[in-house]
Amino acid sequence: MSSTMRARTPPVDDVVGQRRRAWTGAGSPWSDALVVAAIATLVTGAGCWVPSATWDEGATVSAATRSWSELFALARTVDLVHLAWYATMHCWFDLVGYSPLALRAVSVLCVGATAGLVTVLGRVVLGRSAGLLAGAFFVLLPRVTLSATDGRSGAASAFVSVLLTLVLVTVAGRLLREQGEDPLGRRPGTTLLWTVYGIVAVLAVVVFLHDVLMLVVHAIAVAVWTTRCPDRTASRRLAVGFVSAAGGAAVVCVPFVRMAASQVGQVSWLHRPDLGTVKQIVVEQWFSADPPFAVLGVLLVGLGLARCWRERSTTGPLLVAWLLVPTIMLLAVSVVWTPVYQARYLAFCSPAVALLAAVAIRGWRPSRIVVVLVLAAVLAAPAYARQRTEEGKDTDWARVARESSAVRAAPRTTAALYGDVEGDADSTLDVIPLLYPRSFPGAVDCRAGRSADTRDTLFPSRRPLSQVLRCARAHGTVWVVTTREDRAWRSRVVAALTSTGYRIDVPDRGGATSVMRFHRDHEHASARGR
């Protein structure tokens, strides 16, 4: 069949693209995938350990470094939606140990694997050249390069969404093509593929709850394919197979979804959609707040959508639904029930952006394609470089950890008073020594109450300020660590310490996090004790 989509092409052809040629033509799809995956891993893995870790990554470390029984107890009260990710990281840390690089290595590998699968999927539904273009665009997306620096499940959710889609397209190809070989429309291995689809669907939901929306995306695609297929037997078998596999997966996931919904309070910090959400969708969701790249990205996606419409592509509805439906549904839930939309939660839809960009320029002259790719790389470079700076993720905790560990050790016992993260008393800066174990060596956390593992939460309970200060006065040296904006709490602590004889021996050096060390000599402490 022609490498371009045309109205006169049989309507089911581009459901599977050039499926037979994709798997048997020049160049194995898996060799292409391996090359793209290797490049993606190298590109996105470079410098992934440099940015300071975030509070969310602290949650990963807190959960993944517990015993299995403590981890499952945690999931019963909070973060069930991340249990699969925490379990994966638990095994990974057991294997390689913890470090900032180890924290992000799994995400890097997921990005590489996803880029490879995007290449294969693009080849199956669009042709080899488009598959390679889709893989290249995927690697360049700022949202993708950012997800590689994040020790959370965003990159993994994108991987399973592409894998699930590839299984669907493969089984659809078996049913909708070459019906002359079997008058009943049967193709070898379809039952096995539907079983695989159901298993991957369950895995996708468990890895990241919002991936359940991929079942809605696929339902729309299957509805279009069965409507356009002239062979009613084959279309009926496709519909029945999908409903059975997807429905079975949905039934299996019901207990998980219900329990996860009961923990929705853990995202109470999200707000309902407003005018600012438009910017999140257009700029941040795919392009990670990089306006220049967003302009090019929106233009390419628009061209891809227009081409799908003009050529009456059957692949188009799949890509359009993948691009838009999850966003629309999350926004709808956020309006009518509770806020659940956040730009980074849609990382599993980023492959659709890459595929539509490939559709936009597929069939162009090589010189024009090279110009577009070079332009995309040039526009993506500033965001890529910024993401891999120490403050590329809006924290400076790596600097804090480095400077605190380099300070000459105090001659007496040391305490640390950690302020709130973003003014939330349940989220304090005691996450810094969790993420960077060498920071504040030997310091006792005076603000920590009951330990996190005994109360089945991510972090310890918090003591009132009076108890915090009483604990601090029992130590000769005290670190005070707060966000720059937390002036009120910092002022109260500093006033209380200076009034009892402490003086600053390590001043605040600026930055997003304020860090000071106070010291009280032994004689002054003894005098107050008498």
XYZ file of C-alpha atoms in Angstrom:
530
model
C 0.000 0.000 0.000
C 1.133 3.577 -0.508
C 3.150 5.197 2.258
C 0.730 8.106 2.356
C -2.833 7.989 3.653
C -5.462 8.616 0.993
C -9.225 8.675 0.920
C -9.344 5.860 -1.678
C -7.291 3.569 0.547
C -9.430 0.818 2.118
C -10.571 2.271 5.441
C -8.968 -0.343 7.657
C -5.554 -0.267 5.990
C -4.087 2.490 8.118
C -5.381 0.890 11.310
C -2.412 -1.399 10.892
C -0.559 0.758 8.376
C 1.868 -1.423 6.529
C 1.798 -4.098 9.203
C 3.149 -6.972 7.165
C 5.822 -4.808 5.555
C 6.582 -3.241 8.938
C 7.558 -6.619 10.340
C 9.131 -8.145 7.234
C 10.349 -5.217 5.120
C 13.795 -3.688 4.930
C 15.209 -3.229 8.380
C 13.692 -4.952 11.375
C 11.371 -2.735 13.426
C 13.150 -3.905 16.528
C 16.562 -2.898 15.187
C 15.158 0.590 14.563
C 13.627 0.544 18.034
C 16.864 -0.498 19.700
C 18.798 2.303 18.003
C 16.228 4.933 18.966
C 15.946 3.540 22.497
C 19.721 3.646 22.960
C 19.926 7.230 21.720
C 16.984 8.269 23.907
C 18.551 6.662 26.953
C 21.863 8.413 26.389
C 20.296 11.802 25.635
C 17.807 11.858 28.501
C 20.134 10.101 30.940
C 22.927 12.645 30.534
C 22.996 14.818 33.644
C 19.775 13.345 35.041
C 21.378 13.180 38.488
C 22.306 16.876 38.553
C 18.964 18.585 39.390
C 18.134 18.798 43.069
C 15.577 16.232 44.134
C 12.005 17.245 44.937
C 9.556 16.494 47.719
C 7.715 14.009 45.479
C 10.962 12.133 44.945
C 11.390 12.170 48.706
C 8.060 10.346 48.903
C 9.470 7.701 46.559
C 12.552 7.229 48.740
C 10.516 7.199 51.950
C 8.208 4.473 50.637
C 10.711 2.404 48.666
C 13.234 2.087 51.490
C 10.745 0.482 53.925
C 10.206 -3.193 54.526
C 7.568 -4.887 52.386
C 5.120 -5.088 55.272
C 5.580 -1.378 56.037
C 5.145 -0.517 52.343
C 1.842 -2.384 52.069
C 0.650 -0.827 55.330
C 1.464 2.609 53.881
C -0.539 1.875 50.729
C -3.625 1.170 52.807
C -3.626 4.765 54.045
C -1.948 6.841 51.336
C -0.366 6.623 47.864
C -1.959 3.351 46.767
C -1.836 4.783 43.237
C 1.967 4.674 43.439
C 2.307 1.244 45.066
C 3.550 -0.462 41.899
C 6.135 2.265 41.396
C 7.267 2.089 45.018
C 7.536 -1.701 44.806
C 9.640 -1.416 41.652
C 11.934 1.126 43.271
C 12.143 -1.032 46.415
C 13.534 -3.894 44.300
C 15.793 -1.513 42.388
C 17.290 0.001 45.544
C 17.831 -3.493 46.947
C 19.771 -4.284 43.794
C 21.884 -1.143 43.286
C 21.490 0.866 46.493
C 20.182 4.404 46.801
C 21.682 7.483 45.188
C 20.227 10.412 43.215
C 21.347 8.652 40.028
C 19.734 5.357 41.061
C 16.542 7.245 41.931
C 16.215 8.469 38.337
C 17.817 5.629 36.406
C 14.556 3.685 36.146
C 12.812 6.713 34.628
C 15.637 7.101 32.119
C 15.322 3.446 31.116
C 11.558 3.845 30.790
C 11.998 6.856 28.515
C 14.423 4.910 26.338
C 12.097 1.917 26.136
C 9.125 4.145 25.358
C 11.012 5.875 22.548
C 11.731 2.456 21.068
C 8.094 1.389 21.292
C 6.914 4.697 19.781
C 9.202 3.961 16.846
C 7.683 0.498 16.426
C 4.117 1.772 16.818
C 4.735 4.555 14.308
C 6.171 2.065 11.847
C 3.198 -0.263 12.219
C 0.509 2.380 11.713
C 2.327 4.908 9.521
C 5.399 3.339 7.938
C 9.089 3.074 8.749
C 10.113 6.669 8.091
C 7.225 8.009 10.172
C 8.121 5.605 12.979
C 11.670 6.945 13.092
C 10.383 10.517 13.008
C 7.974 9.796 15.868
C 10.794 8.322 17.935
C 12.943 11.383 17.275
C 10.171 13.835 18.179
C 9.399 11.876 21.338
C 12.997 12.188 22.549
C 12.957 15.942 21.880
C 9.743 16.715 23.795
C 10.677 18.807 26.866
C 8.080 16.953 28.955
C 9.815 13.687 28.102
C 13.346 14.919 28.830
C 12.060 16.306 32.134
C 10.389 13.027 33.106
C 13.771 11.316 32.814
C 15.040 13.482 35.683
C 12.107 12.568 37.927
C 12.080 9.569 40.247
C 8.321 9.178 39.858
C 6.052 7.071 37.668
C 5.467 9.516 34.791
C 7.940 7.862 32.426
C 6.673 4.393 33.336
C 3.064 5.397 32.658
C 4.027 6.531 29.150
C 5.773 3.213 28.533
C 2.782 1.042 29.441
C 0.374 3.265 27.481
C 2.416 2.786 24.301
C 2.792 -0.927 24.969
C -0.970 -1.268 25.445
C -1.640 0.625 22.209
C 0.863 -1.480 20.284
C -0.872 -4.670 21.440
C -4.252 -3.273 20.385
C -3.027 -2.262 16.936
C -1.387 -5.653 16.452
C -4.484 -7.656 17.308
C -6.654 -5.305 15.236
C -4.309 -5.903 12.308
C -4.674 -9.640 12.647
C -8.464 -9.369 12.554
C -9.014 -6.664 9.970
C -6.455 -7.592 7.306
C -6.254 -10.432 4.800
C -9.621 -11.954 5.619
C -9.414 -14.148 2.540
C -7.195 -16.556 4.446
C -10.064 -17.427 6.787
C -13.736 -16.917 5.944
C -14.535 -16.466 9.631
C -12.007 -13.680 10.031
C -9.934 -15.634 12.528
C -6.218 -15.074 12.737
C -3.715 -17.150 14.709
C -2.865 -15.827 18.168
C -5.693 -13.333 18.601
C -6.914 -14.952 21.822
C -3.420 -14.801 23.243
C -3.063 -11.167 22.180
C -6.350 -10.200 23.804
C -5.146 -11.892 26.982
C -1.920 -9.920 26.799
C -3.945 -6.760 26.229
C -6.002 -7.382 29.374
C -2.884 -8.053 31.456
C -1.100 -4.928 30.188
C -4.252 -2.873 30.804
C -4.313 -3.974 34.446
C -0.598 -3.222 34.715
C -1.126 0.234 33.223
C -3.827 1.124 35.743
C -1.765 -0.143 38.659
C 1.344 1.738 37.492
C -0.581 5.002 37.200
C -4.301 5.307 37.842
C -4.934 7.859 35.082
C -3.777 5.279 32.522
C -7.263 3.788 32.865
C -8.274 6.523 30.422
C -6.344 4.673 27.712
C -9.198 2.163 27.700
C -11.553 4.995 26.740
C -9.127 6.117 24.037
C -8.943 2.600 22.646
C -12.720 2.165 22.824
C -13.114 5.208 20.566
C -10.533 3.858 18.129
C -12.143 0.409 18.020
C -15.556 1.977 17.458
C -14.211 3.862 14.428
C -12.393 0.853 13.037
C -15.377 -1.469 13.332
C -17.659 1.152 11.773
C -15.398 1.593 8.756
C -14.507 -2.069 8.249
C -16.495 -3.601 5.344
C -16.123 -7.113 6.780
C -18.842 -7.298 9.455
C -17.586 -10.619 10.806
C -14.118 -9.264 11.385
C -15.409 -5.998 12.859
C -17.713 -7.911 15.205
C -14.847 -10.115 16.375
C -12.723 -7.024 16.993
C -15.469 -5.366 19.028
C -16.224 -8.496 21.056
C -12.545 -9.168 21.699
C -11.899 -5.618 22.843
C -14.953 -5.469 25.096
C -13.993 -8.792 26.657
C -10.356 -7.876 27.254
C -10.921 -4.278 28.337
C -14.002 -5.158 30.354
C -12.199 -7.968 32.130
C -9.304 -5.638 32.963
C -11.753 -3.016 34.242
C -13.469 -5.533 36.521
C -10.136 -6.662 37.936
C -9.154 -3.036 38.605
C -12.405 -1.994 40.328
C -11.211 -2.731 43.917
C -7.948 -0.905 43.242
C -9.716 2.117 41.737
C -12.260 2.302 44.554
C -9.588 2.199 47.243
C -7.467 4.751 45.372
C -10.496 7.054 45.081
C -10.895 6.933 48.854
C -7.405 8.457 49.135
C -8.178 11.391 46.838
C -7.508 13.772 49.731
C -3.779 13.319 49.132
C -4.095 15.608 46.093
C -6.090 18.252 47.927
C -3.403 20.739 46.929
C -4.699 20.694 43.349
C -7.087 23.490 42.333
C -10.067 23.539 40.029
C -9.478 24.513 36.382
C -9.307 28.221 35.630
C -7.878 30.437 32.912
C -4.358 29.476 33.986
C -5.179 25.876 33.100
C -5.230 26.859 29.408
C -1.548 27.722 29.599
C -0.861 24.480 31.444
C -2.479 22.482 28.659
C -0.947 24.323 25.703
C 2.561 24.989 27.054
C 3.333 22.922 30.143
C 1.540 19.651 29.504
C 3.690 18.529 26.574
C 6.364 21.171 26.328
C 7.310 21.739 30.001
C 6.847 25.532 30.067
C 9.043 26.043 26.993
C 7.097 28.555 24.825
C 9.388 28.525 21.745
C 9.197 24.750 21.446
C 5.477 24.891 22.260
C 4.890 27.083 19.196
C 6.584 24.549 16.927
C 4.913 21.640 18.718
C 1.416 23.078 18.450
C 2.010 23.885 14.769
C 3.167 20.334 13.987
C 0.353 18.735 15.966
C -2.143 20.984 14.199
C -0.727 20.014 10.805
C -0.879 16.368 11.807
C -4.523 16.674 12.846
C -5.385 18.508 9.631
C -3.697 15.843 7.536
C -5.542 13.068 9.336
C -8.833 14.867 8.688
C -8.060 15.677 5.055
C -6.981 12.125 4.227
C -9.741 10.524 6.314
C -7.140 8.548 8.179
C -8.367 5.746 10.399
C -5.233 6.102 12.495
C -6.267 9.708 13.131
C -9.089 8.996 15.603
C -6.721 6.897 17.720
C -4.152 9.691 17.871
C -6.725 12.441 18.376
C -8.438 10.531 21.180
C -5.068 9.765 22.788
C -4.112 13.428 22.614
C -7.369 14.975 23.838
C -9.684 12.561 25.654
C -7.607 12.026 28.842
C -7.162 15.786 29.253
C -10.849 16.482 28.681
C -11.926 13.784 31.117
C -9.562 14.902 33.869
C -10.758 18.480 33.449
C -14.384 17.316 33.596
C -13.774 15.369 36.803
C -11.976 18.387 38.243
C -15.009 20.563 37.551
C -17.833 18.272 38.669
C -16.180 16.336 41.514
C -12.698 17.093 42.832
C -9.526 18.514 41.253
C -7.435 15.755 39.670
C -5.832 17.588 36.720
C -2.136 18.345 36.774
C -0.046 18.894 33.639
C 2.552 16.242 34.425
C -0.145 13.615 35.008
C -0.697 13.528 31.231
C 2.820 12.279 30.437
C 1.291 9.037 29.177
C -0.246 11.002 26.272
C 3.051 12.472 25.068
C 3.572 9.657 22.496
C 0.462 10.907 20.669
C 2.124 14.315 20.274
C 5.211 12.696 18.750
C 3.146 10.526 16.390
C 1.030 13.458 15.192
C 4.178 15.484 14.564
C 5.461 12.582 12.471
C 2.169 12.496 10.542
C 2.572 16.219 9.833
C 5.864 15.906 7.957
C 5.740 12.313 6.734
C 6.376 12.231 3.002
C 8.131 15.603 2.887
C 11.419 15.947 1.047
C 14.342 14.765 3.212
C 15.888 18.230 3.244
C 12.716 19.750 4.726
C 12.442 16.990 7.303
C 16.033 17.614 8.371
C 15.297 21.327 8.743
C 12.290 20.606 10.991
C 14.246 18.152 13.134
C 17.174 20.542 13.505
C 14.811 23.376 14.389
C 13.080 21.167 16.971
C 16.442 20.217 18.486
C 17.587 23.851 18.625
C 14.340 24.963 20.284
C 14.445 22.071 22.749
C 18.079 22.662 23.729
C 17.538 25.552 26.218
C 14.867 23.634 28.144
C 17.008 20.497 28.088
C 20.017 22.375 29.462
C 17.930 24.182 32.090
C 16.394 20.921 33.282
C 19.862 19.565 33.976
C 21.065 22.382 36.192
C 21.139 22.037 39.961
C 17.991 24.131 40.350
C 16.343 22.778 37.224
C 13.409 21.423 39.237
C 12.903 24.498 41.414
C 14.715 23.265 44.511
C 18.285 23.812 45.671
C 18.514 20.903 48.073
C 21.591 19.387 46.431
C 23.450 22.615 47.208
C 22.130 22.623 50.776
C 23.239 19.031 51.262
C 26.673 19.675 49.794
C 27.323 22.798 51.848
C 26.035 21.349 55.124
C 28.149 18.230 54.756
C 31.239 20.342 53.984
C 30.954 22.453 57.148
C 33.376 21.542 59.917
C 31.663 19.206 62.365
C 30.474 20.771 65.606
C 32.285 19.743 68.810
C 29.010 18.964 70.573
C 25.741 17.256 69.753
C 23.762 18.735 66.877
C 20.052 19.320 66.275
C 18.197 20.331 63.133
C 14.990 22.347 62.946
C 13.310 21.890 59.580
C 10.687 24.353 58.389
C 7.686 23.645 56.195
C 7.732 22.993 52.467
C 5.507 25.601 50.806
C 3.879 26.424 54.134
C 2.453 22.911 54.577
C 3.025 21.569 58.079
C 2.729 18.000 56.761
C 5.619 18.572 54.341
C 8.833 19.719 55.944
C 12.416 20.028 54.840
C 13.432 16.944 56.782
C 13.106 15.372 53.328
C 16.577 16.792 52.526
C 18.573 14.347 54.696
C 16.321 11.556 53.405
C 17.264 12.382 49.816
C 20.872 13.308 50.644
C 21.955 11.152 53.612
C 25.274 12.999 54.005
C 23.585 16.327 54.693
C 23.498 17.681 58.262
C 25.676 14.845 59.601
C 24.711 13.580 63.029
C 21.862 16.068 63.463
C 18.817 15.085 65.514
C 15.506 16.085 63.906
C 13.842 17.992 66.742
C 10.624 18.545 64.838
C 9.925 14.879 64.122
C 7.375 13.138 66.336
C 6.158 9.623 65.634
C 8.131 7.952 62.884
C 6.546 7.594 59.449
C 6.622 3.797 59.428
C 4.781 3.491 62.758
C 1.964 5.789 61.622
C 1.773 4.442 58.040
C 2.444 7.780 56.408
C 5.194 9.087 54.161
C 6.802 11.322 56.788
C 6.903 11.671 60.590
C 4.375 13.601 62.616
C 5.310 17.141 63.663
C 5.877 18.440 67.166
C 4.596 21.848 68.268
C 7.149 24.647 68.297
C 7.445 24.675 72.106
C 8.607 21.037 72.090
C 10.870 21.671 69.124
C 12.666 24.483 70.965
C 12.938 22.420 74.150
C 14.636 19.670 72.138
C 16.960 22.161 70.438
C 18.166 23.630 73.735
C 19.500 20.232 74.743
C 22.092 20.484 71.963
C 25.062 22.770 71.616
C 24.698 23.218 67.859
C 21.453 23.772 65.963
C 20.775 23.916 62.228
C 17.771 26.002 61.142
C 16.542 25.041 57.676
C 13.579 26.820 56.083
C 12.290 27.954 52.720
C 13.106 31.549 51.880
C 9.409 32.468 52.108
C 8.880 30.921 55.562
C 9.916 34.095 57.366
C 7.477 33.861 60.265
C 8.535 30.416 61.507
C 12.217 31.194 60.921
C 12.000 34.474 62.849
C 10.362 32.808 65.855
C 12.981 30.067 65.957
C 15.916 32.459 65.546
C 14.571 34.770 68.263
C 14.117 31.863 70.661
C 17.623 30.542 70.031
C 19.404 33.896 70.331
C 17.552 34.674 73.550
C 19.006 31.534 75.120
C 22.615 32.236 74.190
C 22.988 30.778 70.703
C 24.947 32.675 68.084
C 25.306 32.138 64.341
C 28.513 30.381 63.359
C 27.428 29.428 59.807
C 25.440 32.278 58.203
C 22.780 31.948 55.550
C 24.344 31.966 52.093
C 21.216 32.779 50.114
C 19.273 30.660 47.690
C 15.751 29.263 47.737
C 16.458 27.476 51.020
C 17.668 29.386 54.057
C 20.259 27.461 56.080
C 21.891 28.765 59.262
C 23.844 27.026 61.999
C 23.755 28.262 65.582
C 26.209 27.392 68.329
C 26.082 27.873 72.093
C 29.268 27.529 74.102
C 29.382 25.076 76.991
C 29.926 27.717 79.650
C 26.791 29.650 78.703
C 24.714 26.494 78.710
C 26.059 25.547 82.146
C 25.303 28.982 83.521
C 21.688 28.760 82.326
C 21.459 25.278 83.774
C 22.415 26.629 87.242
